[in-house]
mmCIF file of C-alpha atoms in Angstrom:
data_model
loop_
_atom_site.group_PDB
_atom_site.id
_atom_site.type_symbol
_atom_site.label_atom_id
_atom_site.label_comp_id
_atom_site.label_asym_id
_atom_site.label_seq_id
_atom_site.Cartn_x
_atom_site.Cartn_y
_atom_site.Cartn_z
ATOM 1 C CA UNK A 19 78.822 -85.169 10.886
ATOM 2 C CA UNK A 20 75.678 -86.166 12.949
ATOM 3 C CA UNK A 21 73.720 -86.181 9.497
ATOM 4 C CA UNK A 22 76.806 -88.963 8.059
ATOM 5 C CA UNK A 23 76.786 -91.109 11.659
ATOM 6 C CA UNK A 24 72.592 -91.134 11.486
ATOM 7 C CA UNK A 25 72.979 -92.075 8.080
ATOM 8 C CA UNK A 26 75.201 -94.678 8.349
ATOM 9 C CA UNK A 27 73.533 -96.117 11.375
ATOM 10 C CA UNK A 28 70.438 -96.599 9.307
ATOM 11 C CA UNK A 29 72.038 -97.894 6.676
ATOM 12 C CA UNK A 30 73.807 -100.514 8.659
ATOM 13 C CA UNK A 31 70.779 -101.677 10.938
ATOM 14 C CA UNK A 32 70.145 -105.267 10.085
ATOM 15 C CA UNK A 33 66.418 -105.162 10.885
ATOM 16 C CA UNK A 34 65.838 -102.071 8.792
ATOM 17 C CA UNK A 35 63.243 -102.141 6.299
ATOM 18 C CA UNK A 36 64.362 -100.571 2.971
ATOM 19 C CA UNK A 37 62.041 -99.403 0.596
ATOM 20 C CA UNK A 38 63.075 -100.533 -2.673
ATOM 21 C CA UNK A 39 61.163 -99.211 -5.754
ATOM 22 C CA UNK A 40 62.116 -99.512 -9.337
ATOM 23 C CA UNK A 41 62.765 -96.159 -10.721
ATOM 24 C CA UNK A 42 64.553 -94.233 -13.858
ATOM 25 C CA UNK A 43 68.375 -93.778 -13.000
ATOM 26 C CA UNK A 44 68.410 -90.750 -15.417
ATOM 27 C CA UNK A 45 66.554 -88.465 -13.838
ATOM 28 C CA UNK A 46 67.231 -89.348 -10.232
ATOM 29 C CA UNK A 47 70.879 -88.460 -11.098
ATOM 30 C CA UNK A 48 70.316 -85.684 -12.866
ATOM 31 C CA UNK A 49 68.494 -83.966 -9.469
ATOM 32 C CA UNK A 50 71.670 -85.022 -7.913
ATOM 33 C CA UNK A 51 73.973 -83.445 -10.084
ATOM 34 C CA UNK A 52 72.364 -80.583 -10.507
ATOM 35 C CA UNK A 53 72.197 -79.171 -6.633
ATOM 36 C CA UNK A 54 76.549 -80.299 -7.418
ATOM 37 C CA UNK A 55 76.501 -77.848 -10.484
ATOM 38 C CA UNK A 56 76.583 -74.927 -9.096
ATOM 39 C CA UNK A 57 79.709 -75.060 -6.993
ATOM 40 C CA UNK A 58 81.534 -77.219 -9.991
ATOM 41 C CA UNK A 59 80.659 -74.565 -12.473
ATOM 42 C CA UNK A 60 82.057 -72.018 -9.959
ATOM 43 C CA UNK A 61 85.298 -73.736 -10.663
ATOM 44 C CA UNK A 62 84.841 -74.836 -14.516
ATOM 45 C CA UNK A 63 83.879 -78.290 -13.561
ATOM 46 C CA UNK A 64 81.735 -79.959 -16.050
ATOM 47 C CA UNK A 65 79.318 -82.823 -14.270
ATOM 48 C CA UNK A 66 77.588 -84.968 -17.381
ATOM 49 C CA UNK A 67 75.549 -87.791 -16.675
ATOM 50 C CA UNK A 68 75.273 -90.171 -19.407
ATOM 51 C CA UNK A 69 73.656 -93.443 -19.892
ATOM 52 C CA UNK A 70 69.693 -94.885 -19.436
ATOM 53 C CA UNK A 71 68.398 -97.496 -17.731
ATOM 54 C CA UNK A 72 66.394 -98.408 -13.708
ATOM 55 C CA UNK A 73 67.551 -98.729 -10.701
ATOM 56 C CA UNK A 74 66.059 -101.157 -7.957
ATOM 57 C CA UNK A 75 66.788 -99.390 -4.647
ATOM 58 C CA UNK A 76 65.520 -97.402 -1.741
ATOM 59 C CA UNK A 77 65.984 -93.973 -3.476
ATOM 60 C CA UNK A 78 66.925 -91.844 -0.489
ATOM 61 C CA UNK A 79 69.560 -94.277 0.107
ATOM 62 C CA UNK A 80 70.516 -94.344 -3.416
ATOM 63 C CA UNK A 81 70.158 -90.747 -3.331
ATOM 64 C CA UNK A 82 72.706 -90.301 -0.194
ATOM 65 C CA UNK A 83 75.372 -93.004 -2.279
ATOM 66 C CA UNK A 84 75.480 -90.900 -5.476
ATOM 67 C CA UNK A 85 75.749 -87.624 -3.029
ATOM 68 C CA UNK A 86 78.696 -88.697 -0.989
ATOM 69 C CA UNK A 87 80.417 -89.863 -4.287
ATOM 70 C CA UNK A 88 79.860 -86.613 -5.812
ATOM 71 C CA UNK A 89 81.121 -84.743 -3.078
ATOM 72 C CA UNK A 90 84.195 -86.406 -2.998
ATOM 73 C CA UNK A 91 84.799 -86.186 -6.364
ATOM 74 C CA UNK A 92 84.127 -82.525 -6.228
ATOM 75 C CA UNK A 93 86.367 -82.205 -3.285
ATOM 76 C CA UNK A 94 89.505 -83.917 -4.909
ATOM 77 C CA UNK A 95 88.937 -82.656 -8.437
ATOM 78 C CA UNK A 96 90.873 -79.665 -9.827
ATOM 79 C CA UNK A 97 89.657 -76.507 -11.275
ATOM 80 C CA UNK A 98 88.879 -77.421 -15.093
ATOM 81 C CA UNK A 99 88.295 -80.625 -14.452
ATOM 82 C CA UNK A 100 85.579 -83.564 -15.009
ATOM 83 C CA UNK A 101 83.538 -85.885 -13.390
ATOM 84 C CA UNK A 102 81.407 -87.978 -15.547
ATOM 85 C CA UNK A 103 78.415 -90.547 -14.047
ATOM 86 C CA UNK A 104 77.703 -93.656 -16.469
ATOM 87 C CA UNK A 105 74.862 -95.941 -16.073
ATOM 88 C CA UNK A 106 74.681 -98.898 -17.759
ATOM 89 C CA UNK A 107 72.299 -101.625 -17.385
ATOM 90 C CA UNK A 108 72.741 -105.163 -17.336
ATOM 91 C CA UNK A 109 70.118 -107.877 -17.210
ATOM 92 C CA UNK A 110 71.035 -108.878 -13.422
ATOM 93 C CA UNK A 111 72.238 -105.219 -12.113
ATOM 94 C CA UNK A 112 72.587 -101.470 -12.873
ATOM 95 C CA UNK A 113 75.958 -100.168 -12.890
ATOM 96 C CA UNK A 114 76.756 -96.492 -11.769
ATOM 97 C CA UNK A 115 80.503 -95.391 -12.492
ATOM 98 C CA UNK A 116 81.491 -92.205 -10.831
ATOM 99 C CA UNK A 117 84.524 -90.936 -12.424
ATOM 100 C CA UNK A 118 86.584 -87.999 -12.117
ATOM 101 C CA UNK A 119 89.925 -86.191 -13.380
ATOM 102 C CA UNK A 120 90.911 -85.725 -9.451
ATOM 103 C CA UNK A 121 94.195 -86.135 -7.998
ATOM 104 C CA UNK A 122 93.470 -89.940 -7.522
ATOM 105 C CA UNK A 123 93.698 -92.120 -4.320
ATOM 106 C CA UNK A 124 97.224 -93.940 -3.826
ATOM 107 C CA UNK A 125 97.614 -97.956 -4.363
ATOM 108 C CA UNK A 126 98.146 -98.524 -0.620
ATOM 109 C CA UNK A 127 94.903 -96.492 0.684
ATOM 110 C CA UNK A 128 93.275 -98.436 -1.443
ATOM 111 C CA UNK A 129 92.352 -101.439 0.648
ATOM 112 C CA UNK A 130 91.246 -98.993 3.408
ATOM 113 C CA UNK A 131 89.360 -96.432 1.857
ATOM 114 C CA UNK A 132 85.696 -98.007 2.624
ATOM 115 C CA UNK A 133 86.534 -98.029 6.268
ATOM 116 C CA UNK A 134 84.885 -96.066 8.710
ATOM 117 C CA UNK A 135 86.589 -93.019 9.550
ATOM 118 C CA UNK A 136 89.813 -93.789 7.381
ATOM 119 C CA UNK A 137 91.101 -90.958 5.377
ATOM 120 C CA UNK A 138 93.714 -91.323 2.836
ATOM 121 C CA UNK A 139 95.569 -88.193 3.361
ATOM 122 C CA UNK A 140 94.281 -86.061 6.068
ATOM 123 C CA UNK A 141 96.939 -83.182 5.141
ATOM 124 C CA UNK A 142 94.852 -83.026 2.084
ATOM 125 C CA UNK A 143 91.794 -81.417 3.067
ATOM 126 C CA UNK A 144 90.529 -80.573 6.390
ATOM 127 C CA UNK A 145 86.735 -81.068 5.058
ATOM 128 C CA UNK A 146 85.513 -84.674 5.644
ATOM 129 C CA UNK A 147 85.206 -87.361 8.643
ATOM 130 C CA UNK A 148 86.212 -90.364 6.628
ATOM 131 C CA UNK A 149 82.947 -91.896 7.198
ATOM 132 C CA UNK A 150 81.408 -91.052 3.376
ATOM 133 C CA UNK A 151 82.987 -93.938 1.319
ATOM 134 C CA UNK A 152 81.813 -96.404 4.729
ATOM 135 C CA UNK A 153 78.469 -95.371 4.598
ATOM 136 C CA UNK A 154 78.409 -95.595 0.540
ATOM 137 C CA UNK A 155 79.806 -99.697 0.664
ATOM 138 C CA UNK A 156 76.984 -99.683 3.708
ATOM 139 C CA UNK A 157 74.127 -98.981 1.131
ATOM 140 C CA UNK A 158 75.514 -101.087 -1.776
ATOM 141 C CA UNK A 159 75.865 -103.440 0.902
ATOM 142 C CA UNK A 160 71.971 -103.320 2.137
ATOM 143 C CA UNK A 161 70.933 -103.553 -1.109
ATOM 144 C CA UNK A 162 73.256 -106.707 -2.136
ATOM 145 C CA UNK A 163 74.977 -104.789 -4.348
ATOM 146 C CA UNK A 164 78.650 -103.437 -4.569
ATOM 147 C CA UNK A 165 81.183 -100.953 -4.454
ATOM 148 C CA UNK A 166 85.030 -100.981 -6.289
ATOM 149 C CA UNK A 167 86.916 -98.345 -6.895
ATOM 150 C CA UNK A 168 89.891 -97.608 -9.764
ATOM 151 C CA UNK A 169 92.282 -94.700 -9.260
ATOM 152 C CA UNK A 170 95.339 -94.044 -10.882
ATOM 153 C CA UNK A 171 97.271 -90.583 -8.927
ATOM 154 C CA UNK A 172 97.576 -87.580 -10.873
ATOM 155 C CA UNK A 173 94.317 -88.927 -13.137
ATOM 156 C CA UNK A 174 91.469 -89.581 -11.328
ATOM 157 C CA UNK A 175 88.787 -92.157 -9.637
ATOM 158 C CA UNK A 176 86.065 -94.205 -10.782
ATOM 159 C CA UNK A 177 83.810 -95.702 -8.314
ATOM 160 C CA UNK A 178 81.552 -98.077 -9.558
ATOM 161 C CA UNK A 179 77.465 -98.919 -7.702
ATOM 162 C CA UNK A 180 76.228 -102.188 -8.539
ATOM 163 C CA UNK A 181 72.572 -102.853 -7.552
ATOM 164 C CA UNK A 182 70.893 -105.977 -8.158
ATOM 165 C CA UNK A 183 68.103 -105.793 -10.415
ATOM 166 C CA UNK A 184 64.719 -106.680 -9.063
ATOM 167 C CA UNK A 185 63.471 -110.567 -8.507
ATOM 168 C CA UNK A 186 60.774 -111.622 -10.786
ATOM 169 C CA UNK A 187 59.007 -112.714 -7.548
ATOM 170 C CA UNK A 188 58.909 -109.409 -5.426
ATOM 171 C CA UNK A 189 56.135 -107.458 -6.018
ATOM 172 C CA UNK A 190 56.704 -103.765 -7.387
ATOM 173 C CA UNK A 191 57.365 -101.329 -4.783
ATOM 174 C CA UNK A 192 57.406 -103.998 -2.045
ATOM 175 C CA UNK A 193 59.589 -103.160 1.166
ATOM 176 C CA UNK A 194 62.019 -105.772 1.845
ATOM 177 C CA UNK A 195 63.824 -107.036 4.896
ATOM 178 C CA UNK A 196 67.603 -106.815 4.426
#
Protein backbone atom coordinates (compact mmCIF):
# COMPACT_ATOMS: atom_id res chain seq x y z
CA UNK A 1 0.00 0.00 0.00
CA UNK A 2 2.94 2.43 0.78
CA UNK A 3 4.31 1.53 -2.83
CA UNK A 4 0.36 2.72 -4.35
CA UNK A 5 0.21 6.06 -1.82
CA UNK A 6 4.13 6.98 -2.99
CA UNK A 7 3.02 6.38 -6.32
CA UNK A 8 0.17 8.28 -6.43
CA UNK A 9 1.71 11.15 -4.57
CA UNK A 10 4.20 11.47 -7.36
CA UNK A 11 1.95 11.21 -9.81
CA UNK A 12 -0.26 13.91 -8.48
CA UNK A 13 2.55 16.55 -7.54
CA UNK A 14 1.94 19.55 -9.69
CA UNK A 15 5.59 20.64 -9.82
CA UNK A 16 6.80 17.19 -10.81
CA UNK A 17 8.89 16.87 -13.72
CA UNK A 18 7.87 13.90 -15.93
CA UNK A 19 10.10 12.46 -18.25
CA UNK A 20 8.34 11.93 -21.36
CA UNK A 21 10.13 9.97 -24.16
CA UNK A 22 8.66 8.60 -27.29
CA UNK A 23 8.89 4.92 -27.24
CA UNK A 24 7.37 1.56 -29.00
CA UNK A 25 4.02 0.61 -27.15
CA UNK A 26 4.59 -3.05 -28.30
CA UNK A 27 7.25 -4.02 -26.53
CA UNK A 28 6.82 -1.97 -23.40
CA UNK A 29 3.54 -3.94 -23.00
CA UNK A 30 4.68 -6.98 -23.79
CA UNK A 31 7.38 -6.74 -20.56
CA UNK A 32 4.27 -5.92 -18.74
CA UNK A 33 2.29 -8.72 -19.62
CA UNK A 34 4.62 -11.05 -19.41
CA UNK A 35 5.73 -10.74 -15.45
CA UNK A 36 1.18 -11.05 -15.50
CA UNK A 37 1.56 -14.43 -17.46
CA UNK A 38 2.56 -16.50 -15.18
CA UNK A 39 -0.15 -16.27 -12.57
CA UNK A 40 -2.93 -15.96 -15.59
CA UNK A 41 -1.62 -19.10 -17.15
CA UNK A 42 -1.83 -20.69 -13.66
CA UNK A 43 -5.50 -20.19 -14.11
CA UNK A 44 -5.92 -20.64 -18.09
CA UNK A 45 -5.94 -16.97 -18.64
CA UNK A 46 -4.76 -15.97 -21.99
CA UNK A 47 -3.12 -12.16 -21.93
CA UNK A 48 -2.56 -11.09 -25.90
CA UNK A 49 -1.41 -7.83 -26.72
CA UNK A 50 -2.24 -6.73 -30.08
CA UNK A 51 -1.78 -3.64 -32.03
CA UNK A 52 1.58 -1.26 -33.06
CA UNK A 53 2.23 2.03 -32.72
CA UNK A 54 4.38 4.90 -29.86
CA UNK A 55 3.59 6.11 -26.96
CA UNK A 56 4.63 9.70 -25.65
CA UNK A 57 4.92 9.27 -21.87
CA UNK A 58 7.11 8.95 -18.85
CA UNK A 59 7.49 5.11 -19.14
CA UNK A 60 7.65 4.18 -15.47
CA UNK A 61 4.51 5.97 -15.13
CA UNK A 62 3.11 4.41 -18.13
CA UNK A 63 4.56 1.33 -16.90
CA UNK A 64 2.72 1.59 -13.29
CA UNK A 65 -0.90 2.55 -15.47
CA UNK A 66 -0.79 -0.61 -17.63
CA UNK A 67 0.28 -2.62 -14.22
CA UNK A 68 -2.55 -1.54 -12.03
CA UNK A 69 -4.97 -2.21 -15.01
CA UNK A 70 -3.66 -5.57 -15.41
CA UNK A 71 -3.91 -6.44 -11.99
CA UNK A 72 -7.30 -5.64 -11.75
CA UNK A 73 -8.26 -7.31 -14.58
CA UNK A 74 -6.49 -10.36 -13.37
CA UNK A 75 -8.11 -9.99 -10.05
CA UNK A 76 -11.81 -9.84 -11.36
CA UNK A 77 -11.36 -12.23 -14.27
CA UNK A 78 -12.46 -15.88 -14.04
CA UNK A 79 -10.54 -18.98 -14.57
CA UNK A 80 -10.60 -19.50 -18.53
CA UNK A 81 -10.94 -16.27 -19.19
CA UNK A 82 -9.35 -13.25 -21.35
CA UNK A 83 -7.92 -10.07 -21.17
CA UNK A 84 -6.84 -8.57 -24.35
CA UNK A 85 -4.60 -5.00 -24.59
CA UNK A 86 -5.20 -3.03 -28.02
CA UNK A 87 -3.17 -0.19 -29.13
CA UNK A 88 -4.12 1.81 -31.72
CA UNK A 89 -2.66 4.93 -32.88
CA UNK A 90 -4.15 8.00 -33.94
CA UNK A 91 -2.49 11.06 -35.39
CA UNK A 92 -3.15 13.24 -32.07
CA UNK A 93 -2.99 10.23 -29.34
CA UNK A 94 -2.28 6.52 -28.66
CA UNK A 95 -5.06 4.57 -27.42
CA UNK A 96 -4.54 1.57 -24.95
CA UNK A 97 -7.84 -0.57 -24.33
CA UNK A 98 -7.57 -2.97 -21.50
CA UNK A 99 -10.26 -5.43 -21.78
CA UNK A 100 -11.26 -8.39 -20.00
CA UNK A 101 -14.03 -11.27 -19.73
CA UNK A 102 -14.29 -10.36 -15.76
CA UNK A 103 -17.32 -10.18 -13.80
CA UNK A 104 -17.73 -6.44 -14.84
CA UNK A 105 -18.18 -3.29 -12.62
CA UNK A 106 -22.00 -2.29 -11.95
CA UNK A 107 -23.66 0.97 -13.72
CA UNK A 108 -23.84 2.84 -10.39
CA UNK A 109 -19.98 2.30 -9.29
CA UNK A 110 -19.33 3.56 -12.28
CA UNK A 111 -19.09 7.27 -11.63
CA UNK A 112 -16.94 6.45 -8.55
CA UNK A 113 -14.58 3.99 -9.53
CA UNK A 114 -11.51 6.54 -10.25
CA UNK A 115 -11.82 7.81 -6.75
CA UNK A 116 -9.33 7.42 -4.25
CA UNK A 117 -9.90 4.65 -2.04
CA UNK A 118 -13.46 3.73 -3.50
CA UNK A 119 -14.08 0.12 -4.04
CA UNK A 120 -17.00 -1.17 -5.85
CA UNK A 121 -17.72 -4.17 -3.85
CA UNK A 122 -15.49 -4.69 -0.97
CA UNK A 123 -17.24 -8.23 -0.19
CA UNK A 124 -15.64 -9.10 -3.42
CA UNK A 125 -12.13 -9.43 -2.71
CA UNK A 126 -10.24 -8.57 0.30
CA UNK A 127 -6.99 -7.78 -1.99
CA UNK A 128 -6.86 -4.06 -2.99
CA UNK A 129 -6.99 -0.42 -1.26
CA UNK A 130 -9.12 1.22 -3.87
CA UNK A 131 -6.44 3.56 -4.66
CA UNK A 132 -5.24 1.65 -8.22
CA UNK A 133 -7.89 3.04 -10.69
CA UNK A 134 -7.07 6.85 -8.72
CA UNK A 135 -3.62 6.66 -9.29
CA UNK A 136 -4.18 5.26 -13.07
CA UNK A 137 -6.73 8.63 -14.02
CA UNK A 138 -3.66 10.48 -11.93
CA UNK A 139 -1.10 9.50 -14.72
CA UNK A 140 -3.44 9.89 -17.75
CA UNK A 141 -4.13 12.96 -16.04
CA UNK A 142 -0.25 14.25 -15.81
CA UNK A 143 0.22 13.41 -19.08
CA UNK A 144 -3.07 15.27 -20.54
CA UNK A 145 -4.41 12.29 -21.48
CA UNK A 146 -7.48 10.15 -20.34
CA UNK A 147 -9.10 7.40 -18.77
CA UNK A 148 -12.98 5.81 -19.53
CA UNK A 149 -14.04 2.79 -18.72
CA UNK A 150 -17.00 0.31 -20.36
CA UNK A 151 -18.30 -2.63 -18.33
CA UNK A 152 -21.20 -4.56 -18.85
CA UNK A 153 -21.70 -7.31 -15.43
CA UNK A 154 -21.33 -10.82 -16.09
CA UNK A 155 -18.97 -9.76 -19.39
CA UNK A 156 -16.25 -7.81 -18.66
CA UNK A 157 -14.28 -4.23 -18.65
CA UNK A 158 -12.49 -2.23 -21.04
CA UNK A 159 -10.49 0.60 -19.85
CA UNK A 160 -9.25 2.74 -22.34
CA UNK A 161 -5.41 5.17 -21.92
CA UNK A 162 -5.35 8.03 -24.10
CA UNK A 163 -1.98 9.86 -24.30
CA UNK A 164 -1.43 12.78 -26.33
CA UNK A 165 0.96 12.37 -28.98
CA UNK A 166 4.06 14.48 -28.87
CA UNK A 167 4.12 18.44 -30.00
CA UNK A 168 6.04 19.10 -33.08
CA UNK A 169 7.80 21.76 -30.93
CA UNK A 170 9.19 19.69 -27.90
CA UNK A 171 12.32 18.36 -28.43
CA UNK A 172 12.73 14.41 -28.27
CA UNK A 173 13.20 13.12 -24.92
CA UNK A 174 12.71 16.57 -23.33
CA UNK A 175 11.34 16.59 -19.61
CA UNK A 176 8.34 18.62 -19.30
CA UNK A 177 6.66 20.53 -16.53
CA UNK A 178 3.10 19.27 -15.97
Amino acid sequence: MLSTTCYSSRAEAVDRQIERSVFAARPAIEKIASYYRTVAEERGISITNKGDGEVYADARLFDRALSNLLDNALRFTPDGGKITIATETKPDRTELAIEDTGCGIPPQHLPRIFDRFYRADSSRSSQGTGLGLALVKSITDLHGGSVEVASEVNRGTTVTLTFPAKPMDDPAGAPTRE
